[in-house]
């Protein structure tokens, strides 16, 4: 006897007597029937929505009977089958390097696709920002102006602005078509800029406010239209490693002083400090990050509404769909080999402490649907965690050097990781295994990104080449 329960804990339909030979595909048909009854009409778009089923936080892969015997689950009580919606579209794994783009004269330190996946920008140790045309796979423009390494890049969610932060402490804004610098640099930071984050599109459209974090222990909020610094947030006592602008209007900053600060963004008040890590906090990720980054753009690259109010409404709808009534979650990775899962809107107590890595954690990323967390560590492994509870799910081994970064496919079914061993690897979530090994770089892979339309992965590293991978 089983009860189907949604992710939020609402029961759907009555308790059912299920045969032990039932498979996830058959369960899906049952669920579609129950959901149709609940909606009292033939809802076509619900009909092709795939679902995954979980029993005691373990995904049901084969038939129910085998799962029960394998995991010693008692059949005495009512089994609670939790269903989670999956992406309707499917992203094909990238299998080949479609272009190697020379041009940078030093290591490539940052690559970022624009929100709709149509443009690509890269920042390098040669102090330039380059834009690339993805249709011709040729350089489109080179942005010059920084005096030192370009460490951070960020596209605004409306796709109209690109910002870069450099080791010289300056921020620059670029024309995304011509690659020319828009005006003078934004000066203020005393040391190098570590991260950038734009205000989400559903809060302000077009995007004009930008947050930057720096090694000078401060976070600054800039108005890019007026080109001035609005707020300086200085509570951290050591270098600030990461800054993220949350979907509910809060700003999160992590620092080498082991704390994570939550800020209110109109007056710059400190809302709360999240403590728990015993060493530097290297990386932050938000559960709604995919929606914040892509704004009103979807995976089909549909043209945006011309009216800013409409576009803002589309972005808000996408954000709320992804959030699904739950609070926004934040995950932090640290040099103390652990990760913490937080609900920073609710309070300063952590939801879970996630242990398992044997060396420092360099990068964490929530899946686009917010259901999973992927972490990259210097212990050469990539680990997968439950995005709601923080429970450990699986480890992916295969890299022979520290893993620097991971990126998710937009359908949350694949992960790509880049490592010091010069390869990229694609991991399959369902089979929990290596799907594709992508050699090609001549040296360490520092940065990678998967485009919002799912068609391309780009990577850059020490060999000064930018590579684009596609199916």
XYZ file of C-alpha atoms in Angstrom:
471
model
C 0.000 0.000 0.000
C 1.465 3.347 -1.028
C 0.582 7.021 -0.891
C 1.826 9.422 -3.564
C 3.121 12.633 -2.027
C 4.356 15.785 -3.774
C 7.633 17.500 -3.008
C 5.910 19.976 -0.690
C 4.321 17.103 1.273
C 0.757 17.263 -0.151
C -0.877 13.868 -0.680
C -2.299 13.200 -4.144
C -5.213 10.791 -4.467
C -6.128 7.944 -2.070
C -3.793 5.259 -0.727
C -3.166 2.773 -3.510
C -2.491 -0.959 -3.511
C 0.402 -1.310 -5.927
C 1.811 -4.540 -7.420
C 5.491 -5.136 -6.549
C 6.356 -5.357 -10.247
C 5.315 -1.733 -10.905
C 7.966 0.433 -12.597
C 8.479 4.237 -12.522
C 6.940 4.490 -16.034
C 3.698 2.805 -14.851
C 3.679 4.914 -11.674
C 3.922 7.986 -13.881
C 0.748 6.970 -15.760
C -1.069 6.453 -12.440
C 0.117 9.845 -11.215
C -0.977 11.625 -14.421
C -4.444 10.099 -13.957
C -4.652 11.271 -10.338
C -3.434 14.765 -11.202
C -6.024 15.011 -13.991
C -8.778 14.000 -11.562
C -7.528 16.614 -9.134
C -7.571 19.307 -11.822
C -10.973 17.995 -13.100
C -10.056 18.529 -16.705
C -7.835 17.148 -19.397
C -4.752 19.190 -18.757
C -2.610 18.545 -21.783
C 0.601 20.147 -20.538
C 0.533 17.938 -17.443
C 0.332 14.843 -19.601
C 3.862 14.870 -20.913
C 5.523 16.071 -17.722
C 7.962 13.346 -16.607
C 8.349 12.550 -12.893
C 10.937 10.810 -10.741
C 9.838 8.812 -7.681
C 11.624 8.589 -4.344
C 11.195 6.201 -1.433
C 13.009 7.206 1.782
C 15.071 9.740 -0.246
C 16.268 6.994 -2.634
C 15.236 7.228 -6.276
C 13.144 4.359 -7.632
C 15.031 3.125 -10.687
C 13.829 -0.460 -11.366
C 10.608 -2.124 -10.215
C 9.245 -1.512 -6.718
C 9.777 -5.057 -5.346
C 13.495 -5.093 -6.171
C 13.920 -1.663 -4.604
C 12.199 -2.780 -1.380
C 14.321 -5.928 -0.991
C 17.581 -4.153 -1.923
C 17.096 -1.436 0.694
C 15.343 -3.599 3.351
C 12.179 -1.506 3.384
C 9.309 -2.964 5.433
C 5.982 -3.374 3.621
C 3.944 -3.329 6.854
C 3.138 0.388 6.896
C 2.035 2.736 4.140
C 4.934 3.529 1.783
C 5.370 7.218 1.109
C 6.309 7.683 -2.551
C 7.519 11.226 -3.149
C 7.317 12.432 -6.756
C 9.395 15.249 -8.203
C 8.723 16.815 -11.597
C 11.530 16.550 -14.151
C 12.319 18.885 -17.044
C 10.021 18.381 -20.043
C 12.866 18.901 -22.503
C 16.026 16.817 -22.634
C 19.535 18.133 -23.191
C 21.852 15.918 -25.205
C 25.305 15.400 -23.751
C 28.065 17.261 -25.546
C 30.346 14.760 -27.252
C 32.892 16.663 -29.322
C 34.933 19.817 -29.408
C 33.354 21.895 -32.165
C 35.803 24.793 -31.955
C 39.115 25.714 -30.392
C 39.316 29.467 -30.237
C 42.777 30.967 -29.888
C 43.166 34.660 -29.107
C 43.979 35.087 -25.446
C 47.690 35.387 -24.733
C 47.413 34.216 -21.113
C 45.323 31.654 -19.223
C 41.532 31.930 -19.590
C 40.156 32.574 -16.089
C 36.422 33.087 -16.666
C 33.880 32.054 -19.306
C 30.199 32.943 -19.271
C 27.341 32.427 -21.719
C 24.753 35.173 -22.022
C 21.338 34.356 -20.436
C 19.829 33.220 -23.744
C 22.937 31.217 -24.676
C 23.556 33.187 -27.878
C 26.722 35.041 -26.855
C 29.874 34.030 -25.023
C 32.349 36.159 -23.077
C 35.720 35.179 -21.686
C 38.131 36.911 -19.320
C 41.821 36.169 -19.177
C 45.153 36.794 -17.527
C 46.089 38.967 -20.502
C 43.717 41.622 -19.002
C 41.233 41.505 -21.907
C 37.573 40.501 -22.123
C 36.659 38.835 -25.395
C 33.221 38.341 -26.959
C 32.749 35.397 -29.310
C 30.220 34.822 -32.069
C 28.794 31.350 -31.479
C 27.301 30.943 -34.962
C 30.547 31.466 -36.831
C 32.666 30.383 -33.826
C 34.980 33.330 -34.402
C 36.063 36.237 -32.212
C 33.537 39.066 -32.288
C 35.282 41.752 -30.250
C 38.076 42.293 -27.747
C 37.496 44.548 -24.770
C 40.644 46.282 -23.556
C 40.964 48.560 -20.569
C 41.773 46.459 -17.504
C 45.296 46.753 -16.194
C 45.562 43.247 -14.788
C 44.000 39.763 -14.854
C 40.249 39.596 -15.423
C 38.941 37.422 -12.577
C 35.163 37.749 -12.729
C 32.504 38.149 -15.408
C 28.733 38.578 -15.046
C 25.935 39.028 -17.585
C 22.859 40.863 -16.424
C 19.733 38.685 -16.632
C 18.259 40.858 -19.386
C 21.326 40.051 -21.513
C 22.040 43.724 -22.246
C 25.050 44.307 -20.015
C 28.290 42.516 -19.300
C 30.421 43.441 -16.300
C 33.960 42.369 -15.536
C 36.088 42.639 -12.403
C 39.840 42.596 -12.407
C 42.900 42.180 -10.265
C 43.457 45.943 -10.559
C 40.349 46.495 -8.385
C 38.314 48.071 -11.195
C 34.942 47.087 -12.602
C 34.150 47.690 -16.239
C 30.953 47.527 -18.261
C 31.034 46.466 -21.900
C 28.894 46.936 -24.967
C 27.866 43.337 -25.704
C 27.871 43.852 -29.489
C 30.916 45.987 -30.218
C 33.008 44.946 -27.195
C 33.841 48.554 -26.364
C 34.106 49.678 -22.768
C 31.109 51.751 -21.683
C 32.654 54.814 -20.101
C 35.335 54.889 -17.439
C 35.917 52.013 -14.987
C 34.011 51.887 -11.679
C 36.703 52.543 -9.104
C 36.449 51.979 -5.384
C 37.889 48.619 -4.434
C 41.413 48.793 -3.016
C 42.319 45.217 -3.957
C 41.231 42.749 -6.594
C 37.615 41.937 -7.359
C 36.638 38.329 -6.567
C 33.011 38.069 -7.715
C 30.163 39.971 -9.358
C 26.392 39.565 -9.177
C 23.589 41.530 -10.880
C 20.207 42.298 -9.383
C 17.704 39.657 -10.653
C 15.433 40.565 -13.579
C 12.195 39.918 -11.672
C 13.132 42.617 -9.128
C 14.364 45.249 -11.569
C 14.101 45.294 -15.345
C 16.227 46.397 -17.112
C 18.949 45.441 -14.601
C 20.980 48.377 -13.333
C 22.364 47.473 -9.893
C 25.472 45.329 -9.568
C 27.183 43.894 -6.482
C 30.912 43.217 -6.316
C 33.062 41.538 -3.684
C 36.758 42.103 -3.202
C 39.866 41.037 -1.353
C 39.721 44.407 0.469
C 37.050 42.830 2.811
C 34.151 44.860 1.357
C 31.106 44.311 -0.815
C 30.015 47.248 -2.943
C 26.683 47.873 -4.650
C 26.897 50.004 -7.793
C 24.336 51.799 -9.896
C 25.554 51.119 -13.421
C 23.290 53.767 -15.000
C 24.521 56.590 -12.770
C 27.955 54.912 -12.620
C 28.482 55.404 -8.922
C 28.849 53.296 -5.807
C 25.595 53.277 -3.824
C 26.652 51.249 -0.769
C 29.808 49.873 0.782
C 29.145 46.853 3.014
C 32.124 46.323 5.288
C 31.601 43.913 8.161
C 33.845 41.085 6.958
C 37.312 41.078 8.503
C 39.059 39.141 5.730
C 38.812 38.839 1.941
C 35.300 38.358 0.554
C 35.317 35.332 -1.756
C 31.824 35.309 -3.259
C 28.724 37.470 -3.569
C 25.241 36.361 -4.715
C 22.106 38.470 -5.197
C 19.135 36.407 -4.011
C 15.704 36.264 -5.587
C 13.975 37.796 -2.573
C 16.170 40.894 -2.683
C 18.782 39.855 -0.117
C 22.494 39.836 -0.844
C 24.745 37.004 0.377
C 28.507 37.331 0.817
C 31.005 34.702 1.935
C 34.433 35.441 3.292
C 37.745 34.032 4.435
C 36.743 35.099 7.966
C 34.583 31.870 7.919
C 31.262 33.745 8.006
C 28.473 34.310 5.497
C 26.654 37.630 5.752
C 23.102 38.324 4.613
C 22.443 41.952 3.620
C 19.420 44.029 2.847
C 20.110 45.921 -0.383
C 18.352 49.300 -0.115
C 20.124 50.656 2.981
C 22.883 48.054 3.238
C 21.860 46.778 6.677
C 23.279 43.466 7.884
C 20.298 41.125 8.335
C 22.097 38.120 9.835
C 25.406 36.292 9.905
C 25.559 32.573 9.157
C 28.287 30.869 11.152
C 29.362 27.241 11.107
C 32.424 26.860 8.939
C 35.828 26.460 10.582
C 37.905 27.771 7.679
C 37.657 30.048 4.618
C 34.322 29.938 2.778
C 35.197 29.582 -0.908
C 31.926 29.321 -2.733
C 28.179 29.960 -2.511
C 25.263 28.749 -4.629
C 21.541 29.551 -4.584
C 18.755 27.068 -5.317
C 17.090 29.550 -7.676
C 20.322 30.519 -9.421
C 19.339 29.210 -12.845
C 16.147 31.299 -12.872
C 18.038 34.353 -11.584
C 20.718 33.996 -14.206
C 18.439 33.410 -17.197
C 15.732 35.892 -16.129
C 12.923 35.883 -18.689
C 14.857 33.684 -21.184
C 13.792 30.041 -21.467
C 15.582 27.012 -22.953
C 13.891 27.509 -26.337
C 15.516 30.948 -26.781
C 12.058 32.489 -27.266
C 12.177 36.185 -28.118
C 11.631 38.399 -25.083
C 8.634 40.711 -24.808
C 9.581 44.261 -25.828
C 7.775 45.798 -22.867
C 10.006 45.792 -19.737
C 6.979 45.277 -17.454
C 5.961 42.150 -19.381
C 9.515 40.820 -19.406
C 9.742 41.409 -15.667
C 6.467 39.494 -15.173
C 7.793 36.565 -17.255
C 10.969 36.499 -15.137
C 8.898 36.566 -11.932
C 6.705 33.704 -13.179
C 9.781 31.593 -13.996
C 11.310 32.348 -10.610
C 8.127 31.418 -8.717
C 7.666 28.213 -10.733
C 11.159 27.127 -9.834
C 10.818 28.112 -6.211
C 7.556 26.178 -5.922
C 6.445 27.717 -2.631
C 9.607 26.687 -0.754
C 12.153 29.076 0.740
C 15.263 29.951 -1.235
C 18.193 27.774 -0.161
C 21.876 28.638 -0.029
C 24.770 26.179 0.030
C 28.319 27.104 1.033
C 31.555 25.194 0.460
C 34.697 25.715 2.467
C 38.361 24.947 3.059
C 37.294 22.917 6.125
C 36.151 20.136 3.668
C 32.471 20.615 4.580
C 29.401 22.234 3.083
C 26.426 23.795 4.847
C 22.872 24.096 3.557
C 21.011 27.205 4.779
C 17.610 28.816 4.454
C 18.861 32.367 4.991
C 15.445 34.033 4.671
C 14.100 31.969 7.568
C 16.894 32.153 10.124
C 20.557 31.656 10.826
C 20.431 27.975 11.767
C 21.764 25.645 9.074
C 19.516 22.975 7.544
C 22.337 20.439 7.168
C 26.068 20.020 7.486
C 27.350 18.044 4.528
C 30.558 16.094 5.079
C 32.343 13.622 2.844
C 34.990 15.471 0.874
C 38.579 14.788 1.948
C 40.013 18.093 0.757
C 38.858 21.669 0.275
C 35.707 22.387 -1.727
C 36.307 24.736 -4.615
C 32.889 25.030 -6.261
C 29.255 24.145 -5.507
C 26.260 24.453 -7.797
C 22.531 23.792 -7.422
C 20.820 22.000 -10.299
C 18.524 24.293 -12.354
C 15.439 22.730 -10.729
C 16.967 23.182 -7.256
C 16.616 19.476 -6.384
C 20.305 18.562 -6.329
C 23.630 20.075 -5.327
C 26.886 19.199 -7.045
C 30.251 19.929 -5.433
C 33.774 19.965 -6.868
C 36.727 19.351 -4.623
C 40.512 19.100 -4.605
C 40.116 15.433 -3.545
C 39.548 14.698 -7.294
C 35.898 13.766 -6.792
C 32.558 15.302 -7.720
C 29.787 14.643 -5.212
C 26.021 14.783 -5.583
C 23.711 15.811 -2.719
C 19.978 16.208 -2.180
C 19.135 19.887 -2.684
C 16.284 19.873 -0.144
C 17.720 17.904 2.785
C 21.460 18.044 2.119
C 21.725 14.229 2.240
C 24.602 12.615 0.355
C 23.554 10.760 -2.822
C 26.611 9.720 -4.831
C 30.281 10.284 -5.591
C 31.688 10.519 -9.098
C 35.305 9.412 -9.435
C 37.319 9.636 -12.615
C 39.384 12.803 -12.501
C 43.051 12.345 -11.653
C 43.588 15.932 -10.503
C 41.719 18.481 -8.361
C 38.295 19.396 -9.786
C 37.974 23.172 -10.197
C 34.418 23.753 -11.442
C 31.136 22.055 -12.252
C 28.170 23.141 -14.395
C 24.689 21.674 -14.857
C 22.756 21.093 -18.056
C 19.517 23.160 -18.065
C 17.378 19.993 -17.714
C 19.165 18.982 -14.452
C 20.065 15.545 -15.842
C 23.778 16.012 -16.604
C 26.779 17.618 -14.909
C 30.057 18.644 -16.516
C 33.231 19.030 -14.456
C 36.580 20.591 -15.339
C 39.814 19.619 -13.662
C 43.523 20.170 -13.281
C 44.005 16.904 -15.228
C 43.098 18.872 -18.445
C 39.873 16.957 -19.154
C 36.167 17.710 -18.937
C 33.888 14.903 -17.846
C 30.126 14.593 -18.285
C 28.300 12.709 -15.537
C 24.875 11.139 -15.908
C 22.612 11.689 -12.932
C 20.207 8.841 -13.516
C 22.865 6.172 -14.014
C 25.194 7.859 -11.466
C 28.106 7.232 -13.812
C 30.581 8.797 -16.219
C 28.850 9.443 -19.507
C 31.524 11.135 -21.575
C 35.212 11.935 -21.217
C 36.256 15.073 -23.097
C 40.024 15.431 -23.497
C 41.292 18.278 -25.650
C 42.819 20.924 -23.443
C 46.591 20.893 -23.211
C 46.669 22.011 -19.576
C 44.485 22.649 -16.525
C 40.820 23.588 -17.128
C 40.045 26.584 -14.895
C 36.515 27.533 -15.919
C 33.517 26.152 -17.750
C 29.892 27.000 -18.433
C 26.847 25.271 -19.960
C 24.645 27.522 -22.087
C 21.054 28.221 -21.032
C 19.649 26.594 -24.197
C 21.661 23.445 -23.427
C 23.342 23.270 -26.807
C 26.923 24.122 -25.872
C 29.531 23.862 -23.153
C 32.505 26.219 -23.188
C 35.720 25.788 -21.239
C 38.923 27.720 -20.770
C 42.175 27.127 -18.973
C 45.891 27.368 -18.728
C 46.519 26.471 -22.378
C 45.057 29.898 -23.384
C 42.470 28.236 -25.631
C 38.742 28.634 -25.350
C 36.981 25.459 -26.423
C 33.349 25.040 -27.389
C 31.810 21.578 -27.085
C 28.539 20.489 -28.641
C 26.606 17.338 -29.447
